[in-house]
CSV table of C-alpha atoms and ligand atoms in Angstrom, one decimal:
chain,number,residue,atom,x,y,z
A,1,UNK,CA,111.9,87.0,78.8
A,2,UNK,CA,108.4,88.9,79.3
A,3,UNK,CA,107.8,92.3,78.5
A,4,UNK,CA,104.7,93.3,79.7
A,5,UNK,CA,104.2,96.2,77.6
A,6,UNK,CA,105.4,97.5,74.1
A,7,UNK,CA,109.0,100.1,74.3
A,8,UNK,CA,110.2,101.6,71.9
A,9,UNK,CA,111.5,100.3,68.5
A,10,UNK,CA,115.2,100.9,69.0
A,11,UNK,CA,115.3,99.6,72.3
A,12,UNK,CA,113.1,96.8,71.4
A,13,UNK,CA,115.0,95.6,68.2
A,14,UNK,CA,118.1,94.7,70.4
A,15,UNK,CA,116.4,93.0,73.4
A,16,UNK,CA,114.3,90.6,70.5
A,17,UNK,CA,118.2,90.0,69.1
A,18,UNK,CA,119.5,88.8,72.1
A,19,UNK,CA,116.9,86.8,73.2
A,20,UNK,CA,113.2,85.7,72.7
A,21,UNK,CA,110.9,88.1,74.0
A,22,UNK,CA,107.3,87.2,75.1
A,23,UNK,CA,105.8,91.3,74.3
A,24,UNK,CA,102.2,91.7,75.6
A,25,UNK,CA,100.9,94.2,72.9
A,26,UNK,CA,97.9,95.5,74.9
A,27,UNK,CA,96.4,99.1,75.9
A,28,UNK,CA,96.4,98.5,79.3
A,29,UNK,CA,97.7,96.4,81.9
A,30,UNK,CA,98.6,93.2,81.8
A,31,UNK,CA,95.5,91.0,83.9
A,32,UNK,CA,97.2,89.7,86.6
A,33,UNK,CA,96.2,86.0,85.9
A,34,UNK,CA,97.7,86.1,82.5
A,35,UNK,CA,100.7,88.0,83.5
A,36,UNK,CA,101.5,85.2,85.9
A,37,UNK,CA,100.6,82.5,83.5
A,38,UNK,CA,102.8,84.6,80.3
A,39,UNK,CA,106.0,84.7,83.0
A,40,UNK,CA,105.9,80.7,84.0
A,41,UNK,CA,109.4,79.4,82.6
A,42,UNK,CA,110.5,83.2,82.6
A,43,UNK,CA,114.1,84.4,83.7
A,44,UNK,CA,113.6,88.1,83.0
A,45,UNK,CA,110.7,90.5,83.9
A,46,UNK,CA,110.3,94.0,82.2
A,47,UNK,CA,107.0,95.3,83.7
A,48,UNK,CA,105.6,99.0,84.4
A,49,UNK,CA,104.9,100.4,87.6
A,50,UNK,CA,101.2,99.4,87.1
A,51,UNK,CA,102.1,95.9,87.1
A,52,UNK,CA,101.5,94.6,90.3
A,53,UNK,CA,104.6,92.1,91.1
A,54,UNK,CA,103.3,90.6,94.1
A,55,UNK,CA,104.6,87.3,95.7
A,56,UNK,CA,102.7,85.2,94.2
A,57,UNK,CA,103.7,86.8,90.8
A,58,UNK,CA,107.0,86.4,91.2
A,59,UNK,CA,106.3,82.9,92.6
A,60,UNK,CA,104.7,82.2,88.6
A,61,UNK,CA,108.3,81.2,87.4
A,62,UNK,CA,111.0,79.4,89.4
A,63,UNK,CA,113.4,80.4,87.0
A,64,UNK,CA,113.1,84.2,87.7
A,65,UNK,CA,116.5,86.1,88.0
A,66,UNK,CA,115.8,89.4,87.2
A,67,UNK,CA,112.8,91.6,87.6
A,68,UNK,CA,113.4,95.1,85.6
A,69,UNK,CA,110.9,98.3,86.3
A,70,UNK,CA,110.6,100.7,83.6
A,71,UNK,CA,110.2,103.8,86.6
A,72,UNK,CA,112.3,104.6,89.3
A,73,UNK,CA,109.8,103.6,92.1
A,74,UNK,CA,109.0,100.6,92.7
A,75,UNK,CA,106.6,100.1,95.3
A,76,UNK,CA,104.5,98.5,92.7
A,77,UNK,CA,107.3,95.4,93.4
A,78,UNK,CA,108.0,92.8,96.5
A,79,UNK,CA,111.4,93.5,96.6
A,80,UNK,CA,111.7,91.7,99.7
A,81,UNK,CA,110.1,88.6,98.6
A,82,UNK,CA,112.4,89.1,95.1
A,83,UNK,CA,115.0,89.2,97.7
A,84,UNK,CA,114.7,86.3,99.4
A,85,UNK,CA,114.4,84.1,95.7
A,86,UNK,CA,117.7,86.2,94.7
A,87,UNK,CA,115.8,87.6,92.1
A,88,UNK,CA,117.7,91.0,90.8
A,89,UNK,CA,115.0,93.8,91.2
A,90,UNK,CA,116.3,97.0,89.1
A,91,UNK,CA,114.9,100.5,88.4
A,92,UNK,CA,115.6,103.7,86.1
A,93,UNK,CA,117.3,106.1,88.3
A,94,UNK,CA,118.8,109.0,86.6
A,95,UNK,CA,117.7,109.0,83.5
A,96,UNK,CA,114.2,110.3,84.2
A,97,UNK,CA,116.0,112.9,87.1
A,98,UNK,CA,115.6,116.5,84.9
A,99,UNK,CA,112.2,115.4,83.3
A,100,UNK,CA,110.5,114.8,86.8
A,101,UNK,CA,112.0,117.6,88.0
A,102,UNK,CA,111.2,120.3,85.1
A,103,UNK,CA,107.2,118.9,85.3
A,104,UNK,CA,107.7,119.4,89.2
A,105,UNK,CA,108.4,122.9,88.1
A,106,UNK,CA,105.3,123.3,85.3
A,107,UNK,CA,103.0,122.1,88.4
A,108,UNK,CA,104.2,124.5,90.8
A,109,UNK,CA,104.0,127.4,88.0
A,110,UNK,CA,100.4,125.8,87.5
A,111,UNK,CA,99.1,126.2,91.1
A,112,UNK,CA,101.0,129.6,91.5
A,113,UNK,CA,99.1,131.3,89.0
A,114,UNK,CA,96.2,128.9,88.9
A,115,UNK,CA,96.7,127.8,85.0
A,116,UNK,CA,94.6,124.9,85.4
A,117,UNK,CA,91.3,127.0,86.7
A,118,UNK,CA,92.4,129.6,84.3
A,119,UNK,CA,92.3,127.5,81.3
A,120,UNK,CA,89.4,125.6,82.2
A,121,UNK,CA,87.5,129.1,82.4
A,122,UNK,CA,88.9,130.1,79.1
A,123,UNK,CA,87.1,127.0,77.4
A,124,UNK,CA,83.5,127.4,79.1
A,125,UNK,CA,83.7,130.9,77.5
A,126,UNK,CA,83.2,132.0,80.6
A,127,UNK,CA,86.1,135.1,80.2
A,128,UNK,CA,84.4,138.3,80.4
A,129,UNK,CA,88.6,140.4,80.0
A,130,UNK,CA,91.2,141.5,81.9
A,131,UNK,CA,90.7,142.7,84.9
A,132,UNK,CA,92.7,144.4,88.1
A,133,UNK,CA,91.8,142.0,90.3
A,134,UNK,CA,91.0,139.4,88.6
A,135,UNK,CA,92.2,135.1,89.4
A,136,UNK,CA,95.5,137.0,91.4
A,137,UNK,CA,97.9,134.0,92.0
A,138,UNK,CA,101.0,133.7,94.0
A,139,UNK,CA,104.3,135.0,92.9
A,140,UNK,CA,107.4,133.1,94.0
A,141,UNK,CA,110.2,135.2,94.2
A,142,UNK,CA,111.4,135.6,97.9
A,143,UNK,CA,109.1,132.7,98.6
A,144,UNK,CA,110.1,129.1,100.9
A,145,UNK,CA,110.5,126.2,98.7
A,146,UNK,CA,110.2,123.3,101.0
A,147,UNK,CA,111.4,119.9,99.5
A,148,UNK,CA,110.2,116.7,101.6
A,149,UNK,CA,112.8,114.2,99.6
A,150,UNK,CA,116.8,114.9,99.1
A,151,UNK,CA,117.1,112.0,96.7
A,152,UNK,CA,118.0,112.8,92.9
A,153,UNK,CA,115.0,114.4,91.4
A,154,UNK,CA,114.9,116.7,94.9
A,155,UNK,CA,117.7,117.8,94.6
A,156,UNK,CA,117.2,118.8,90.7
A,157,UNK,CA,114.0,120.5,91.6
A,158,UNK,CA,115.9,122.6,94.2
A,159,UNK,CA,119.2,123.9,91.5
A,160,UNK,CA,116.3,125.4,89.7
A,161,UNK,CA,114.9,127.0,92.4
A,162,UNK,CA,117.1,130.1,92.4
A,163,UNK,CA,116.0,130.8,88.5
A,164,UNK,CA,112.5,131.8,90.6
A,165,UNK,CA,114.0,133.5,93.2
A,166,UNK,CA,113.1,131.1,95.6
A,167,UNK,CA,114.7,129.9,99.3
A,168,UNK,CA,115.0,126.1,99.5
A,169,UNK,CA,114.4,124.0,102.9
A,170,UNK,CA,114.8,120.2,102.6
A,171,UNK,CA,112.8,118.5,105.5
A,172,UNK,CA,115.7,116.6,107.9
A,173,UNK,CA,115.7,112.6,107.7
A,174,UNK,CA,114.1,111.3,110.8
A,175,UNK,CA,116.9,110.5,113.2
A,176,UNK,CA,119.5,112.7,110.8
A,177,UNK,CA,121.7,115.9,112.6
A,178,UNK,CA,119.8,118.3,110.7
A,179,UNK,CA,122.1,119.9,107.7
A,180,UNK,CA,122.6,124.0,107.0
A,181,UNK,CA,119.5,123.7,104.6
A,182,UNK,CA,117.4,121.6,106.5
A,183,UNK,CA,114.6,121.8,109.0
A,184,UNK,CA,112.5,119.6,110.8
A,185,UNK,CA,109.7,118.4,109.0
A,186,UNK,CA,107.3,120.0,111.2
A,187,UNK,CA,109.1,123.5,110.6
A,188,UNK,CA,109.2,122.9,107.6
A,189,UNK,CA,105.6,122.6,107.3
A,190,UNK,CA,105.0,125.7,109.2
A,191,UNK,CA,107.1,128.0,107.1
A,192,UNK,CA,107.1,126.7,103.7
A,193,UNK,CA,105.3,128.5,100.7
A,194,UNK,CA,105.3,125.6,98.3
A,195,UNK,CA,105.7,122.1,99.2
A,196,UNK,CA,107.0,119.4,96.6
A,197,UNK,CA,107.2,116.1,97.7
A,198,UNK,CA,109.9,113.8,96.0
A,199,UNK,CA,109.9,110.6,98.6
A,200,UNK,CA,109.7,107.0,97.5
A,201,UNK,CA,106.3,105.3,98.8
A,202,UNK,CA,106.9,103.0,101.5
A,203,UNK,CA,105.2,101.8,105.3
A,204,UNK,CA,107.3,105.7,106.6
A,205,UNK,CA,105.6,108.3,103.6
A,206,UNK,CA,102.1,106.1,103.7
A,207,UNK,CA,99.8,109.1,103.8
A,208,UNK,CA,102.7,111.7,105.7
A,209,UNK,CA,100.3,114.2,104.2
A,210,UNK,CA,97.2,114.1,106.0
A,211,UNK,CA,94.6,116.0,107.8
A,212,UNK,CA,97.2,116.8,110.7
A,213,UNK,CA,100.0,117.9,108.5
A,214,UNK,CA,97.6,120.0,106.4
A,215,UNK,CA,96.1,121.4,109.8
A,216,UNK,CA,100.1,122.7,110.2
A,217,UNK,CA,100.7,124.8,107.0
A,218,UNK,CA,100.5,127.8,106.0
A,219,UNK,CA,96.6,128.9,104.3
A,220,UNK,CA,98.6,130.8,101.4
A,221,UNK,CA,100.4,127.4,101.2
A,222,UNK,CA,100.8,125.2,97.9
A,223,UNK,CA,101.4,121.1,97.6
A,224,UNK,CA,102.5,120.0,95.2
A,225,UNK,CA,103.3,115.8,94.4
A,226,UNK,CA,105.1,114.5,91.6
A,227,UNK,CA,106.4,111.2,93.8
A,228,UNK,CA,103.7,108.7,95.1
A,229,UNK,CA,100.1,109.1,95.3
A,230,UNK,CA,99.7,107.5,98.3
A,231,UNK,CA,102.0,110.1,100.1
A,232,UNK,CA,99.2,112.1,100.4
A,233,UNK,CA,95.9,111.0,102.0
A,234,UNK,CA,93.4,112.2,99.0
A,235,UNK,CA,90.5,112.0,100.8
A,236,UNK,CA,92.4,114.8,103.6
A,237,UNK,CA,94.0,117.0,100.9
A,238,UNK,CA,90.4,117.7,99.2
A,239,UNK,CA,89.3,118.6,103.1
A,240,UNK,CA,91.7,120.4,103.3
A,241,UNK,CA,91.2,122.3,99.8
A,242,UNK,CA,87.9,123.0,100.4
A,243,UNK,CA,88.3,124.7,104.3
A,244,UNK,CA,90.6,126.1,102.5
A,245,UNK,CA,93.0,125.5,104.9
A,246,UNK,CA,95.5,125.4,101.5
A,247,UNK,CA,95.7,127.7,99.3
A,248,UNK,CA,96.2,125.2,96.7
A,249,UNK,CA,97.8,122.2,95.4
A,250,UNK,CA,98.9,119.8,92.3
A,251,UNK,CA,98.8,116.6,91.8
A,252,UNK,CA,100.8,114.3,89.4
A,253,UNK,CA,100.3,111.1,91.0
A,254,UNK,CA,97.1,109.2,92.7
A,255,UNK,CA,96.2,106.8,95.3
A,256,UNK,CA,94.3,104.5,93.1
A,257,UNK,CA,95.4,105.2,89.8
A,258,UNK,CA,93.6,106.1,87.2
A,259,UNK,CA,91.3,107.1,90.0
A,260,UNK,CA,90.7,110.3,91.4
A,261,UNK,CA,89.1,110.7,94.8
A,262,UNK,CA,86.1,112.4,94.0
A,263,UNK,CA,86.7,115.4,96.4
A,264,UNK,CA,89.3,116.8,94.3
A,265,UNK,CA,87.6,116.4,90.7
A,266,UNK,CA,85.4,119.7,91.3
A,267,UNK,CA,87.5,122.0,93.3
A,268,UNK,CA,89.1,124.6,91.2
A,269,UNK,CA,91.9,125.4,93.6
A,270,UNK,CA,93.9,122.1,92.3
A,271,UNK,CA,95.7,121.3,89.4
A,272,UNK,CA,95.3,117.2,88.2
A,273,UNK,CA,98.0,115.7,85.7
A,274,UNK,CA,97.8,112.3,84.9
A,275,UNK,CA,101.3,110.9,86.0
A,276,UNK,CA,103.1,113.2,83.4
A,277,UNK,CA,106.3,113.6,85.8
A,278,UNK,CA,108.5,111.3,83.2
A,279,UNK,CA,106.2,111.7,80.2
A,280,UNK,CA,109.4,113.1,77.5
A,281,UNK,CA,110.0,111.4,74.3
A,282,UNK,CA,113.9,111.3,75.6
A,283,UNK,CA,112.8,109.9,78.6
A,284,UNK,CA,110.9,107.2,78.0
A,285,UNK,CA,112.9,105.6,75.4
A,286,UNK,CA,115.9,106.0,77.8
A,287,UNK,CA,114.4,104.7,80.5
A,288,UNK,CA,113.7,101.4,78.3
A,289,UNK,CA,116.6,101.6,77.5
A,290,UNK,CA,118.1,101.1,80.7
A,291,UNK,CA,115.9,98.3,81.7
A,292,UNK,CA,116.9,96.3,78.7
A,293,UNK,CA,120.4,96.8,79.4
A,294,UNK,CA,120.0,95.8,83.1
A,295,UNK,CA,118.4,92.2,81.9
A,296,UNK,CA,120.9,91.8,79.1
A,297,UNK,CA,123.3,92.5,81.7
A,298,UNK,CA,122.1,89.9,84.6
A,299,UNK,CA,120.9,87.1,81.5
A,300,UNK,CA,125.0,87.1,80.6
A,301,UNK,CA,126.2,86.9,84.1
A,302,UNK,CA,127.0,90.4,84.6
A,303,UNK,CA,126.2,93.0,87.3
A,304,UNK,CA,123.2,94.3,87.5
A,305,UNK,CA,123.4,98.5,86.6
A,306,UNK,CA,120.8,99.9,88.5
A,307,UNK,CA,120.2,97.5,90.9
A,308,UNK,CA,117.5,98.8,93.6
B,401,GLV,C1,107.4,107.2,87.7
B,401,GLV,O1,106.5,107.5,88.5
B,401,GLV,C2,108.6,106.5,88.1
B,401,GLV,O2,108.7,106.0,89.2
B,401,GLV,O3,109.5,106.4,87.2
């Protein structure tokens, strides 16, 4: 099997025990050349959600069964071409749920009271004391938390929603009857305080945050995105940050990571984390965990665990 990245010890020490494991040890990415030329002859794929599994990738080994993603999304994978070979796709659902979904609730603490802009300010020695009136934020008690995503790590962000005091709105599923706590996306965008975004990225979420959706809410309004980069158009959010049209936003995830659009890298008004959301100790070595145990599990003949 392939591993295109290095996991922890104790996760490692059994996967190399039950079968031999191709590990590329490098800093960054696997090229894409030699990722397809490592998995030729391959069953099982463990890869990141910055290894692109195209086609063709998956094409680099006819004897592919099971391709195992160390995230929960995995729109970094052709799961329909992985389909159509009957090669197992699997994610880590679950285990990452509470991590995302406490760093959902450090970003929207961040952006509230402007930490970021704060700190930054602190280190240019630029804090000349405390003042009446001086970088106010929002407070969030009594405030609408809207949540656009009822999956898993919604849902986690919203049962710690009442610890701030705050009202939760899901946005409706297109074509859903709208539940007792849902509203339809566009009300949701009018009368939403804070928006966290928890969606998987596919053809549907492709930039659903964009000039006209920003145009919508509210100018005290907060975004923040701990899901997909490409959820958000970028290149509309710092628009809409600097007609100030928001009142602010954070960001955990990128269109073209590492890169930042360059409209957002100066303006104070938003907070920039670079893909933190399941960054734990805990986490991680769970979430390697599960991916091992979903290829041990397909290698012997078994059912997949967390199949996508
Ligand atoms: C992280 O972004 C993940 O999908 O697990």
């Amino acid at each position: 099997m392939l591993l295109t990245r290095r996991i922890p010890s104790a996760v490692l020490r059994p996967l190399e025990a039950a079968c031999r494991v191709d590990l590329y040890d490098g800093p960054s990415p696997v090229p894409v050349e030699e990722l397809k030329h490592r998995l030729a002859g391959q069953q099982a794929l463990i890869c990141l959600l910055t290894d692109p599994i195209s086609a063709d990738v998956l094409d680099a080994s006819a004897d592919l069964k099971i391709v195992a993603n160390i995230a929960v999304g995995y729109d970094n994978i052709d799961v329909t071409h992985a389909k159509r070979r009957g090669i197992v796709v699997t994610n880590t659902p679950d285990v990452l749920t509470e991590a995302v979904a406490e760093f959902t609730w450090a970003l929207i603490l961040a952006a509230a009271r402007r930490l970021g802009e704060g700190e930054r300010l602190v280190r240019r020695g630029e804090w000349k004391g405390w003042a009446l009136d001086f970088m106010l934020g929002t407070e969030l008690r009594g405030k609408q938390l809207g949540i656009v995503g009822r999956g898993r790590i919604g849902q986690a962000v919203a049962a710690k929603a009442p610890a701030f005091g705050m009202r939760v709105a899901f946005a409706a599923r297109q074509g859903r009857p709208i539940a007792g706590d849902e509203l339809s996306f566009d009300e949701l965008l009018i009368g939403s305080d804070v928006i966290t975004l928890h969606v998987s990225h596919t053809a549907r979420t492709h930039h659903l945050f964009d000039r006209r959706t920003f145009a919508r809410m509210k100018r005290s309004a907060l975004l923040v995105n701990t899901s997909r980069g490409p959820v958000v158009d970028e290149e509309a959010l710092g628009w809409a940050l600097t007609e100030r049209l928001l009142a602010g936003a954070a960001l955990d995830v990128y269109e073209r990571e590492p890169q930042v659009h360059p409209s957002l890298m100066n303006l104070d008004n938003v907070v920039l984390s670079p893909h933190l959301g399941s960054a734990t100790r805990d986490t991680r070595t769970a979430m390697a965990e599960l991916a091992v145990r979903n290829v041990l599990a397909v290698l012997t003949g078994q059912e997949p665990i967390t199949p996508v």
